[in-house]
Tab-separated table of C-alpha atoms in Angstrom:
chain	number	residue	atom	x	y	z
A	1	UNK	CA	-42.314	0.848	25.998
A	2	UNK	CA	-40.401	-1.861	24.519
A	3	UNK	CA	-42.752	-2.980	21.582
A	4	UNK	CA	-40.839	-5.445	19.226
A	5	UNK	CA	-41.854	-3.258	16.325
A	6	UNK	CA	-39.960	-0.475	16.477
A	7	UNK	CA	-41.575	2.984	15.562
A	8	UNK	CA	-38.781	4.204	13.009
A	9	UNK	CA	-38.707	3.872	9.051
A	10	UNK	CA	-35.370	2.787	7.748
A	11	UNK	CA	-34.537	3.988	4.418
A	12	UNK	CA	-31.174	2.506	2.084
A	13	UNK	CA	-29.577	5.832	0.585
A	14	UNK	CA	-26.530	5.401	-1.796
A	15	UNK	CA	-23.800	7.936	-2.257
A	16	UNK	CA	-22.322	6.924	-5.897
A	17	UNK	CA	-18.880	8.490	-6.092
A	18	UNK	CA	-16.979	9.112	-8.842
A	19	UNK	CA	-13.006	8.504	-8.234
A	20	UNK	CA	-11.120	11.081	-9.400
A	21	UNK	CA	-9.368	10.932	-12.665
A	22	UNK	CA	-6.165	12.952	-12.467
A	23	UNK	CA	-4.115	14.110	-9.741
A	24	UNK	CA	-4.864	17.524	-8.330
A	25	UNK	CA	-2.625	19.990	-8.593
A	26	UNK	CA	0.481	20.563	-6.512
A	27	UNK	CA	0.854	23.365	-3.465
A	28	UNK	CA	3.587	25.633	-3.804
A	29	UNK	CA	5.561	24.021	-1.197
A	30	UNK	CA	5.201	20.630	-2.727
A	31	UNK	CA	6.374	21.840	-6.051
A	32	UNK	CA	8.997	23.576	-4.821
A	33	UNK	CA	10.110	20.546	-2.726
A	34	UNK	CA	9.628	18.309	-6.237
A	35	UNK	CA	11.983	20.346	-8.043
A	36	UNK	CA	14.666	20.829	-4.938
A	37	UNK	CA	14.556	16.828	-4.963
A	38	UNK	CA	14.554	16.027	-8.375
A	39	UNK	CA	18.068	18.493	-9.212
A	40	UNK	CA	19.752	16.734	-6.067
A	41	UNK	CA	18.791	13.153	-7.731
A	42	UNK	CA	20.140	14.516	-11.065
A	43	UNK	CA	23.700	16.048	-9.813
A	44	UNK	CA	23.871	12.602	-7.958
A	45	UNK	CA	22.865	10.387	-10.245
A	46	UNK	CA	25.563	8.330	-12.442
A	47	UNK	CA	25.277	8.529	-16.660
A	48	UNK	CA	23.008	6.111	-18.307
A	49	UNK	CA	23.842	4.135	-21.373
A	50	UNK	CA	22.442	6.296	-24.024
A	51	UNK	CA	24.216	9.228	-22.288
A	52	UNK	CA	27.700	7.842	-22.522
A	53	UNK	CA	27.257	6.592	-26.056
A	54	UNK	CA	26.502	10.081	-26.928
A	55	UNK	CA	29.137	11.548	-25.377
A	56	UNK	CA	31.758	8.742	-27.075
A	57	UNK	CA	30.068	9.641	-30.539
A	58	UNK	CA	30.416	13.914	-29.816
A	59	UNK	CA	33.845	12.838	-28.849
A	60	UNK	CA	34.588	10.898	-32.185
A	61	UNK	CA	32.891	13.404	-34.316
A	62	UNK	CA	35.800	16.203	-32.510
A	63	UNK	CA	38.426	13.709	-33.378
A	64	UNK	CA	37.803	13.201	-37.134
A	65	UNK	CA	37.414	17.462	-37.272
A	66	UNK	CA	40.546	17.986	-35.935
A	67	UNK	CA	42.344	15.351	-37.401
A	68	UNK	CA	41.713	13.812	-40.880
A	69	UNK	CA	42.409	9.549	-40.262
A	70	UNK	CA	40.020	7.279	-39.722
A	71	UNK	CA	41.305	5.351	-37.189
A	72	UNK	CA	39.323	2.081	-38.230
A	73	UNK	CA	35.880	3.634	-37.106
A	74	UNK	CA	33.814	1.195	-39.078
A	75	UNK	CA	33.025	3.882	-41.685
A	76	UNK	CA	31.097	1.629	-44.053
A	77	UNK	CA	28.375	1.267	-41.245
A	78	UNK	CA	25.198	3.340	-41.307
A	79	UNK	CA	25.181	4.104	-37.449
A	80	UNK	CA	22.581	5.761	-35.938
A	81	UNK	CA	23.578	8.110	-34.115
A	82	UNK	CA	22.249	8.857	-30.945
A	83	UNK	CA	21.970	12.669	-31.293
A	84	UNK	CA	19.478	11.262	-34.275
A	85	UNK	CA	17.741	9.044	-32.098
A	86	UNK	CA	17.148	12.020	-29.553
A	87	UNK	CA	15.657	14.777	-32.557
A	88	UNK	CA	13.156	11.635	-33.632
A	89	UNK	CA	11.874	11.097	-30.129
A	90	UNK	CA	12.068	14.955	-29.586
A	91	UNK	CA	9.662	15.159	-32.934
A	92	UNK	CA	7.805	12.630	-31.683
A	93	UNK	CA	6.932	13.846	-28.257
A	94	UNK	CA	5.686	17.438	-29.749
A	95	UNK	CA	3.663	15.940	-32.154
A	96	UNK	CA	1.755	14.120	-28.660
A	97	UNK	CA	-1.275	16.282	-27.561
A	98	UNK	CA	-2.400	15.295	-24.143
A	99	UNK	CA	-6.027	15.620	-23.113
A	100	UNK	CA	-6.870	18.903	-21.384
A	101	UNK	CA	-7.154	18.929	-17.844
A	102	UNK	CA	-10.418	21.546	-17.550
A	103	UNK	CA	-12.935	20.783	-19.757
A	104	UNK	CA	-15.984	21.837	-21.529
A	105	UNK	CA	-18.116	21.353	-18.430
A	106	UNK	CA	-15.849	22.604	-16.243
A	107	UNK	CA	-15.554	26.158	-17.899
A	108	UNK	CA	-19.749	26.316	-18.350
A	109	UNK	CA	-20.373	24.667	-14.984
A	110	UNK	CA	-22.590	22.026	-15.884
A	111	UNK	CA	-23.113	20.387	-12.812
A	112	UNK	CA	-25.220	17.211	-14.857
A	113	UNK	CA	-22.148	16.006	-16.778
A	114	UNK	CA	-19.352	13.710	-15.655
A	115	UNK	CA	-16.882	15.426	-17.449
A	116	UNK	CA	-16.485	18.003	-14.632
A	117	UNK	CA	-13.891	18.334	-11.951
A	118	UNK	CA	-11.907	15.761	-13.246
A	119	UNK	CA	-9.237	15.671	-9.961
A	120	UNK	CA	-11.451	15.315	-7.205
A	121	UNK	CA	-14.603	12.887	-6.468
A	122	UNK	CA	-18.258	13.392	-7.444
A	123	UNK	CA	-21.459	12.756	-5.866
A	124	UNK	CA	-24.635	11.854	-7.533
A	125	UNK	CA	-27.402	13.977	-5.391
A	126	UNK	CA	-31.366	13.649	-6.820
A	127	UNK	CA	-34.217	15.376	-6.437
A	128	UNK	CA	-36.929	13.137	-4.071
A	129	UNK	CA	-40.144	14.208	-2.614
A	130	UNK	CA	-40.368	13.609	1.024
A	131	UNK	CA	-43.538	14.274	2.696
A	132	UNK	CA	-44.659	17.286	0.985
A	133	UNK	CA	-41.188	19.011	-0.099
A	134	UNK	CA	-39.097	18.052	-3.037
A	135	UNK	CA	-35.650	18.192	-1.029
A	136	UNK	CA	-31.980	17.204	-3.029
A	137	UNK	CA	-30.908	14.541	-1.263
A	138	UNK	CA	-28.624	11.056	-2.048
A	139	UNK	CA	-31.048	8.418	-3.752
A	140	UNK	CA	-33.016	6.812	-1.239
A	141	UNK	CA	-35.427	3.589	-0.916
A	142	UNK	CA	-37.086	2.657	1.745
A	143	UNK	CA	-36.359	-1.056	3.038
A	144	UNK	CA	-38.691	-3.871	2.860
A	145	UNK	CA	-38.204	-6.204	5.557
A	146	UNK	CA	-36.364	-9.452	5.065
A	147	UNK	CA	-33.850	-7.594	2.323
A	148	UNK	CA	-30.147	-6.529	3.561
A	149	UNK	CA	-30.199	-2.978	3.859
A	150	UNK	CA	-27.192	-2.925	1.183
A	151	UNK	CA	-29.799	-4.459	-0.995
A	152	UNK	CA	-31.889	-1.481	-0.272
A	153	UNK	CA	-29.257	0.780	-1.235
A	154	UNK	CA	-28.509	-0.690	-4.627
A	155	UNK	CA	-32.074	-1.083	-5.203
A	156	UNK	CA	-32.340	2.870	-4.505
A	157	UNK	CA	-29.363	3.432	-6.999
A	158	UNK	CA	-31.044	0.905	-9.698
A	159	UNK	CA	-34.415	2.963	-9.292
A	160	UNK	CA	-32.452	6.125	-10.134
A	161	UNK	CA	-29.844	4.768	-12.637
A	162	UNK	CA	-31.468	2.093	-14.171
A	163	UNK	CA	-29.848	-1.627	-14.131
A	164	UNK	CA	-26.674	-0.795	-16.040
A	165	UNK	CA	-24.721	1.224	-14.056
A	166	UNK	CA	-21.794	-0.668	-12.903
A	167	UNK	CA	-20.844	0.059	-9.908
A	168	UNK	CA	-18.786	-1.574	-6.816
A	169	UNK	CA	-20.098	-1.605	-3.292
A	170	UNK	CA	-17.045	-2.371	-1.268
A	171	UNK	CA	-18.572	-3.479	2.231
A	172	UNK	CA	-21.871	-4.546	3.568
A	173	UNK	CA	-21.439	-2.139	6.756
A	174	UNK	CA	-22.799	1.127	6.169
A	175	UNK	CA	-21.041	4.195	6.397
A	176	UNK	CA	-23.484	6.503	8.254
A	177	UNK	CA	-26.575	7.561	9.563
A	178	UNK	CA	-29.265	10.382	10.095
A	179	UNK	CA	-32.452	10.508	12.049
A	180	UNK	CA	-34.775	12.759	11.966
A	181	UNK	CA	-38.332	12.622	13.511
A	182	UNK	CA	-41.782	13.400	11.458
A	183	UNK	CA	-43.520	16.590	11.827
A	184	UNK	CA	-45.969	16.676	15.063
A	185	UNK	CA	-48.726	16.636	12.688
A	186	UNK	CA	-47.558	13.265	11.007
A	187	UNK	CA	-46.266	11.930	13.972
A	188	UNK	CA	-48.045	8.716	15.289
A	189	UNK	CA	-47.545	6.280	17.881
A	190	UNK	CA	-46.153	3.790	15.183
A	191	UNK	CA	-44.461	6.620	13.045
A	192	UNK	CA	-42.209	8.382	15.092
A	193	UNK	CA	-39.152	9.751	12.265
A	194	UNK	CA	-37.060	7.809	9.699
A	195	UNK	CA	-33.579	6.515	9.533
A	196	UNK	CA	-31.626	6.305	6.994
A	197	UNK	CA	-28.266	4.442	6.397
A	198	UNK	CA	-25.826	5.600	4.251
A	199	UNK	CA	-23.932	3.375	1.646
A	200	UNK	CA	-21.048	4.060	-0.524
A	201	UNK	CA	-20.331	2.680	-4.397
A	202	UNK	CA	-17.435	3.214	-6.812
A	203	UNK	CA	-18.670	4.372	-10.098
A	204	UNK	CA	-16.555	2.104	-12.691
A	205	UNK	CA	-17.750	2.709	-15.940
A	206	UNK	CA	-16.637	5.820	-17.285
A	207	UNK	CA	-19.837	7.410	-18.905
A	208	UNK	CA	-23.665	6.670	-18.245
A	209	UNK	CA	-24.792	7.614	-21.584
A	210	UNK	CA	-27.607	4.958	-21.483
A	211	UNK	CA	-28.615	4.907	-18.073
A	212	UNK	CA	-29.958	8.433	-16.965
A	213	UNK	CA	-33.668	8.347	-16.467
A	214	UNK	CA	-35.144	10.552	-14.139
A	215	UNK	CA	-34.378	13.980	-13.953
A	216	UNK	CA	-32.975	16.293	-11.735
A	217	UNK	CA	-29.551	14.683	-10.887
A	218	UNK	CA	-26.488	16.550	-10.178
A	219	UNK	CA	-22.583	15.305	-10.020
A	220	UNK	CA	-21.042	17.629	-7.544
A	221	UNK	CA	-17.981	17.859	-5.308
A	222	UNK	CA	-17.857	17.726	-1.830
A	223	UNK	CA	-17.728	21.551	-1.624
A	224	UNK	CA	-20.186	22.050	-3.647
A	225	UNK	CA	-22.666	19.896	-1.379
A	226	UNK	CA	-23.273	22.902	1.193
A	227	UNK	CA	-25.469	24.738	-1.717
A	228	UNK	CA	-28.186	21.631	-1.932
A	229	UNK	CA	-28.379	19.966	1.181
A	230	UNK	CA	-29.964	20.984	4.223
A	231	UNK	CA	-27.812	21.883	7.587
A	232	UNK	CA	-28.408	18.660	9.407
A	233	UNK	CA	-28.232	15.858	6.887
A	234	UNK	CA	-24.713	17.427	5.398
A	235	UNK	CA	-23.499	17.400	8.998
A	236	UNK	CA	-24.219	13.505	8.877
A	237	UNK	CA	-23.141	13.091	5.378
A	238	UNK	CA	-19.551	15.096	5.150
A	239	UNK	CA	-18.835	12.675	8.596
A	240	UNK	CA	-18.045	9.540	5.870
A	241	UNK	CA	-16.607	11.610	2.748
A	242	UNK	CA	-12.815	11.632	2.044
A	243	UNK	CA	-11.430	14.829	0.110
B	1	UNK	CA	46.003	12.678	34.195
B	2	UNK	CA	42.689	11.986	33.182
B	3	UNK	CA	43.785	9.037	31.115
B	4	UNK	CA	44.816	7.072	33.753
B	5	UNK	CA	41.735	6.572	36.118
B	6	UNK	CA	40.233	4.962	32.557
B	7	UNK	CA	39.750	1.683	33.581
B	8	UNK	CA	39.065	-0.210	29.738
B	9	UNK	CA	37.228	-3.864	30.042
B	10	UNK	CA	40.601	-5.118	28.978
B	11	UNK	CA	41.148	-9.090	28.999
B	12	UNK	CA	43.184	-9.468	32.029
B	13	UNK	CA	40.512	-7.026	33.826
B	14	UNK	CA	37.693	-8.624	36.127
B	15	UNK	CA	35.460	-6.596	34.001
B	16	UNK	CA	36.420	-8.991	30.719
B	17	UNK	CA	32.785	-9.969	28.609
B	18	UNK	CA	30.518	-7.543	30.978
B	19	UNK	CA	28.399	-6.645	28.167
B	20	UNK	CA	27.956	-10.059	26.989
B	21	UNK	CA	24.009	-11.793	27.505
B	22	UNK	CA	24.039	-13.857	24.189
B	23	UNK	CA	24.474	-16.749	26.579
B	24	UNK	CA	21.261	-15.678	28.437
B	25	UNK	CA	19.224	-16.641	25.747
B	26	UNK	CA	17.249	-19.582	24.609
B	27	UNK	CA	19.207	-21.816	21.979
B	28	UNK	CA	17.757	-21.449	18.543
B	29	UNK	CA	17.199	-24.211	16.158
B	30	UNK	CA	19.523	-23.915	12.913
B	31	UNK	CA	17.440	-22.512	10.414
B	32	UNK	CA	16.476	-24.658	7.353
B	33	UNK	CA	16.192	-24.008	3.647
B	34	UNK	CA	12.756	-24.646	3.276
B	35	UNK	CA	10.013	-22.173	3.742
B	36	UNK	CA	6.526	-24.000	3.290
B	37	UNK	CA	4.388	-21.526	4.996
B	38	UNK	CA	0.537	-21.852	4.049
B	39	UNK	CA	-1.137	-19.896	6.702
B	40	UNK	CA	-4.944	-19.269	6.181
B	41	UNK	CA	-7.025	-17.864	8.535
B	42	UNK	CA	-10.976	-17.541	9.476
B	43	UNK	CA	-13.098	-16.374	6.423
B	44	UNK	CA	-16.846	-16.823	7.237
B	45	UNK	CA	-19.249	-16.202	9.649
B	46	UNK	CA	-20.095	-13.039	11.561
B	47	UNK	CA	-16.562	-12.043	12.590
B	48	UNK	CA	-15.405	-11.621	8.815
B	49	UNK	CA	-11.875	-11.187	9.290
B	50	UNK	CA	-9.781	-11.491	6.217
B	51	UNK	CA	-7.152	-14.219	5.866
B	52	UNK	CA	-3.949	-13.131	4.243
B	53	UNK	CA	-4.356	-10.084	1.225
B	54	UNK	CA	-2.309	-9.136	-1.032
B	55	UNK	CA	-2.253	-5.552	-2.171
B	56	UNK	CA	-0.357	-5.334	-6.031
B	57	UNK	CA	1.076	-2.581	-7.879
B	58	UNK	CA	2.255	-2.647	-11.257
B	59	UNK	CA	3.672	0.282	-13.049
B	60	UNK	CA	6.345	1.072	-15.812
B	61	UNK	CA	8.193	3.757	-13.343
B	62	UNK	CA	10.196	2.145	-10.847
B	63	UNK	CA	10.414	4.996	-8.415
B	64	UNK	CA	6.883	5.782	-8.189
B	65	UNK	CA	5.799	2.475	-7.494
B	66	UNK	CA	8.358	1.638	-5.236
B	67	UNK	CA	7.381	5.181	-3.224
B	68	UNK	CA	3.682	3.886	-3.523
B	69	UNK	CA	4.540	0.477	-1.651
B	70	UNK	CA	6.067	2.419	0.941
B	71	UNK	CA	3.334	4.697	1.617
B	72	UNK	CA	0.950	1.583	1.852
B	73	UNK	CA	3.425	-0.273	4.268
B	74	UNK	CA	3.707	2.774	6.540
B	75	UNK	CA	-0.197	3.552	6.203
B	76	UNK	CA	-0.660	-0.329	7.493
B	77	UNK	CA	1.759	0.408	10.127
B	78	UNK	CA	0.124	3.908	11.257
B	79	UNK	CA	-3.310	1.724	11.422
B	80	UNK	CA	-1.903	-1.391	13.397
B	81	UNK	CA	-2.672	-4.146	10.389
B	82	UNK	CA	-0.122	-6.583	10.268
B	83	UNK	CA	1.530	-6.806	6.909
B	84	UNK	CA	3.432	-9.947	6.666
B	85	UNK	CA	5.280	-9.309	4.025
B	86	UNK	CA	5.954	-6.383	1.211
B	87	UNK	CA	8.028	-7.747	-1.572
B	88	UNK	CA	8.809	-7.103	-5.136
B	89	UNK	CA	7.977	-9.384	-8.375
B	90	UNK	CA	10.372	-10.166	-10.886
B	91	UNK	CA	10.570	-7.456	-13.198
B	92	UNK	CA	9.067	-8.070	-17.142
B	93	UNK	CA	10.746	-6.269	-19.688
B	94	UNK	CA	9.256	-5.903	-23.226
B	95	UNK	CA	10.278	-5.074	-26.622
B	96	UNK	CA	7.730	-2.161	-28.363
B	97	UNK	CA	8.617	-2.395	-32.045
B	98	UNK	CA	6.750	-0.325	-34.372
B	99	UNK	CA	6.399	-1.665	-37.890
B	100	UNK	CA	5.866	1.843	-40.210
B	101	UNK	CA	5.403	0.974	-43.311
B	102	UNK	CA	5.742	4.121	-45.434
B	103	UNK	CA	7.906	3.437	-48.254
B	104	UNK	CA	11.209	2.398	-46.392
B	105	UNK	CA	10.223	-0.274	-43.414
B	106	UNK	CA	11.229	1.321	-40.153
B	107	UNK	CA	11.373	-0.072	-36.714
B	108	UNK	CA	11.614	2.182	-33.784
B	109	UNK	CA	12.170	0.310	-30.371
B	110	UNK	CA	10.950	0.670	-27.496
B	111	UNK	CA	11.966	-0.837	-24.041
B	112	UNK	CA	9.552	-0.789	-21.052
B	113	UNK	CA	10.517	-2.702	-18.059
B	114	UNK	CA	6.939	-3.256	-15.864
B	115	UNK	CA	7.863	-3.583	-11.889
B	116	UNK	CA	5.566	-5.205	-9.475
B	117	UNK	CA	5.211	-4.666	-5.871
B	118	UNK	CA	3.153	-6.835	-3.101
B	119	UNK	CA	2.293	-5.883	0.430
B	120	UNK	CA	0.970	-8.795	2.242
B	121	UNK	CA	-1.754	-8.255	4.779
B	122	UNK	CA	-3.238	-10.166	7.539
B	123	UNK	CA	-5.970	-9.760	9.916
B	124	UNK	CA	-8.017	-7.073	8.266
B	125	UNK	CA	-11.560	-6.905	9.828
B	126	UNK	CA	-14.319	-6.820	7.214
B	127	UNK	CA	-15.574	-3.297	8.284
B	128	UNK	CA	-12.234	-1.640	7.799
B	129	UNK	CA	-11.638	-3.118	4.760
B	130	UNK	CA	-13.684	-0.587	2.361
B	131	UNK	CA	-12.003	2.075	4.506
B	132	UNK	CA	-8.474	1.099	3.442
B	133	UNK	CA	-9.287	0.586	0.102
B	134	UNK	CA	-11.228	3.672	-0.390
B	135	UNK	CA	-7.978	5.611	0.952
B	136	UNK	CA	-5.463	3.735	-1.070
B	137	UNK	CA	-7.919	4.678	-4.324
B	138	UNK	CA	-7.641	7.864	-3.593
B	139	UNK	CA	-4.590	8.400	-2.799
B	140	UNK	CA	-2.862	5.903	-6.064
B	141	UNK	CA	-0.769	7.842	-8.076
B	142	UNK	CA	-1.110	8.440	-12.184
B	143	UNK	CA	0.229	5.459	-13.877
B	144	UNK	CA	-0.121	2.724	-11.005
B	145	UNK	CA	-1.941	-0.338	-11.025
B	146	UNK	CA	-3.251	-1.438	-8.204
B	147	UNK	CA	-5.003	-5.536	-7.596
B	148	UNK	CA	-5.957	-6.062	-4.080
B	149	UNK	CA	-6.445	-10.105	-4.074
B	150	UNK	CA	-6.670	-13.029	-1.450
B	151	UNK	CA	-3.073	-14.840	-0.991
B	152	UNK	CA	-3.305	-18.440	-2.735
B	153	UNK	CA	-1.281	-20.615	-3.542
B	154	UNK	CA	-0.628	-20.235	-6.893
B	155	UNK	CA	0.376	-16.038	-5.678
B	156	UNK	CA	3.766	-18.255	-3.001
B	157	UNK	CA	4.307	-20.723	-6.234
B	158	UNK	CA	4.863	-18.062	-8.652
B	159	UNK	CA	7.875	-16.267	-6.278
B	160	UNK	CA	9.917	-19.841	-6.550
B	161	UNK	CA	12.100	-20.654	-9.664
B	162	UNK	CA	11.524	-23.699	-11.050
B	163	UNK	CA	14.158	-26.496	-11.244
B	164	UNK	CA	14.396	-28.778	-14.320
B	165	UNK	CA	17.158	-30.978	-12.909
B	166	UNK	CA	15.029	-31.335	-9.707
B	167	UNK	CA	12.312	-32.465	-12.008
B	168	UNK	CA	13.602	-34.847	-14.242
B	169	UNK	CA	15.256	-36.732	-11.691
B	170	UNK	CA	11.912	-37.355	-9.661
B	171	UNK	CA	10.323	-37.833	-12.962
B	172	UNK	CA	13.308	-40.749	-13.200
B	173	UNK	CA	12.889	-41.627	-9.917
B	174	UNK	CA	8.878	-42.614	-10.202
């Protein structure tokens, strides 16, 4: 029958990613190729400045061994020699610590921090009650009419977040969808299942120290997504994600 | 033997200029100095298709960002966007000195040269567009900026030198 009000529920469900923060690792292959590429750039590769200079000042240094003149060398300047200039920025560079690339939360696996995984994206996934079960599923809302089901989403995102997350939304299309009809016993003539549109947002802030309110959210991996959702809605869902 | 049935498109042979066909082809116009191309293109409505974008990386290492502009040009290619254009800024080099103050007054330099590349887009449909940029964010390497802006015309002005003489003498002139 085609009634102008249509029997299905749409719902606004946001997938908040967070971009990765450092490169993942190299395969074998690719580090083997790096290393193949970078000796053939090096045997090809002409001498730079500091390189000759260095070479000119081991050169003088052999000279006035071997033989005692001067040959007007300037010997009243305090030159800096470039072997000096290489122990200084040798000093310096083992003195830099860089940050370590598996963290706290990685090692005790706590899947509520942001900390985690630092090379590949996260997913915010929160507990909702649907119907009667409490399911882990990306935050949903379900749309009011006359709003822009983008508007949904965020909404759905500010309901779980609060209003100071700041994150980017990059299109107004959505990315992807999953239907799924009611239980016979809820099922009406009006009521027939739900859709619900998927959305994607950057996270761009780098912690959320203030905004957390309700519990039971998780940041996990794409992987990792198999252990909470059900069958059907990560079929829908992995469809949209990039790796 | 063989050498002799070689008949060579020599001058005094009939077969003089047989591979010639520049002569086939329409006359083109001299070209002139001046390139004052402002193109802009549909923006609003319900076909959203983009105008002209420009895609920017900055970075202090040369090779990866030039290696980084590739990979975007091809990845345009592979997806059938036209990129007009995919040039490279002027390059900005600055100083670092560090003023240490511990007793004797060192300064240690430093010299950092920033390179820029651009990889002009046209005709990108609003409901690729996160696509492409979601891929390009993921795929940016450490250490690389990236802007992805609308062309103006401020972005063409800023690739021109400027020329005093010029100037002055229209400044005389008026």
């Amino acid at each position: 029958s085609a009634a102008a009000r249509r029997p299905w529920k749409l719902f606004g469900a946001m997938c908040l990613l967070r971009l990765p923060r450092i490169t993942q690792p190299l395969e074998k292959e690719e580090e083997e190729m790096a290393a193949l590429m970078g000796q053939i750039e090096l045997e090809k590769s002409h001498y730079s400045d500091h390189e000759i200079r260095k070479l000119e000042e081991e050169e003088r240094l052999k000279r006035r061994k071997e033989s005692l003149y001067d040959e007007d060398e300037a010997p009243g300047k305090t030159v800096v020699m470039a072997q000096d200039l290489e122990d200084k920025w040798e000093q310096k560079f083992l003195q830099f610590k860089a940050a370590p690339r598996i963290t706290d939360a990685d090692k005790s696996n706590d899947r509520t921090s942001l900390n985690r995984k630092l090379d590949s994206n996260l997913m915010l996934l929160v507990k909702q009650k649907i119907g009667t079960q409490e399911l882990w599923l990306l935050p949903q809302v379900e749309w009011q009419p006359g709003e822009t089901l983008r508007s949904t989403a965020e909404r759905a995102m500010a309901t779980v977040l609060g209003d100071h997350i700041q994150a980017k939304v990059l299109g107004n299309a959505p990315y992807g969808i999953y239907k799924y009809k009611f239980p016979r016993a809820i099922r009406t003539e009006d009521n027939m299942g739900a859709k619900v549109f998927f959305f994607k947002a950057f996270l761009q802030s780098k912690d959320l120290s203030q905004a957390e309110l309700k519990a039971d959210y998780l940041w996990v991996t794409k992987k990792e997504l198999g252990d909470y959702l059900k069958l059907e809605y990560l079929k829908k869902v992995n469809r949209f994600l990039l790796d | 033997g063989a050498l002799l049935g070689c008949h060579r498109s020599y001058r005094s042979r009939p077969t003089h200029g047989i591979g010639k066909f520049k002569y086939l082809l329409p006359k083109e116009a001299p070209k002139k100095r001046k390139d004052k191309v402002q193109m802009k293109e549909i923006n609003a409505g319900t076909e959203y298709v983009y105008g002209d974008v420009n895609i920017q990386m900055t970075s202090y290492d040369l090779c990866l960002v030039e290696h980084f502009a590739q990979y975007v040009h091809k990845l345009c290619n592979r997806l059938s966007i036209r990129v007009n254009e995919s040039y490279a800024m002027p390059t900005k080099t600055n100083e670092v000195l560090f003023l240490e103050e511990r007793g004797s007054k060192m300064q240690l330099d430093a010299v950092l040269t920033t390179h820029q590349r651009v990889v002009q887009i046209s005709g990108l449909s609003s409901t690729f567009a996160p696509i492409l940029l979601e891929i390009i964010q993921s795929n940016q390497p450490e250490g690389v900026h990236l802007l992805v802006k609308q062309h103006t015309e401020a972005d063409f002005k800023s690739r021109l030198k400027s020329r005093p003489e010029l100037e002055e003498l229209l400044a005389q002139m008026s």
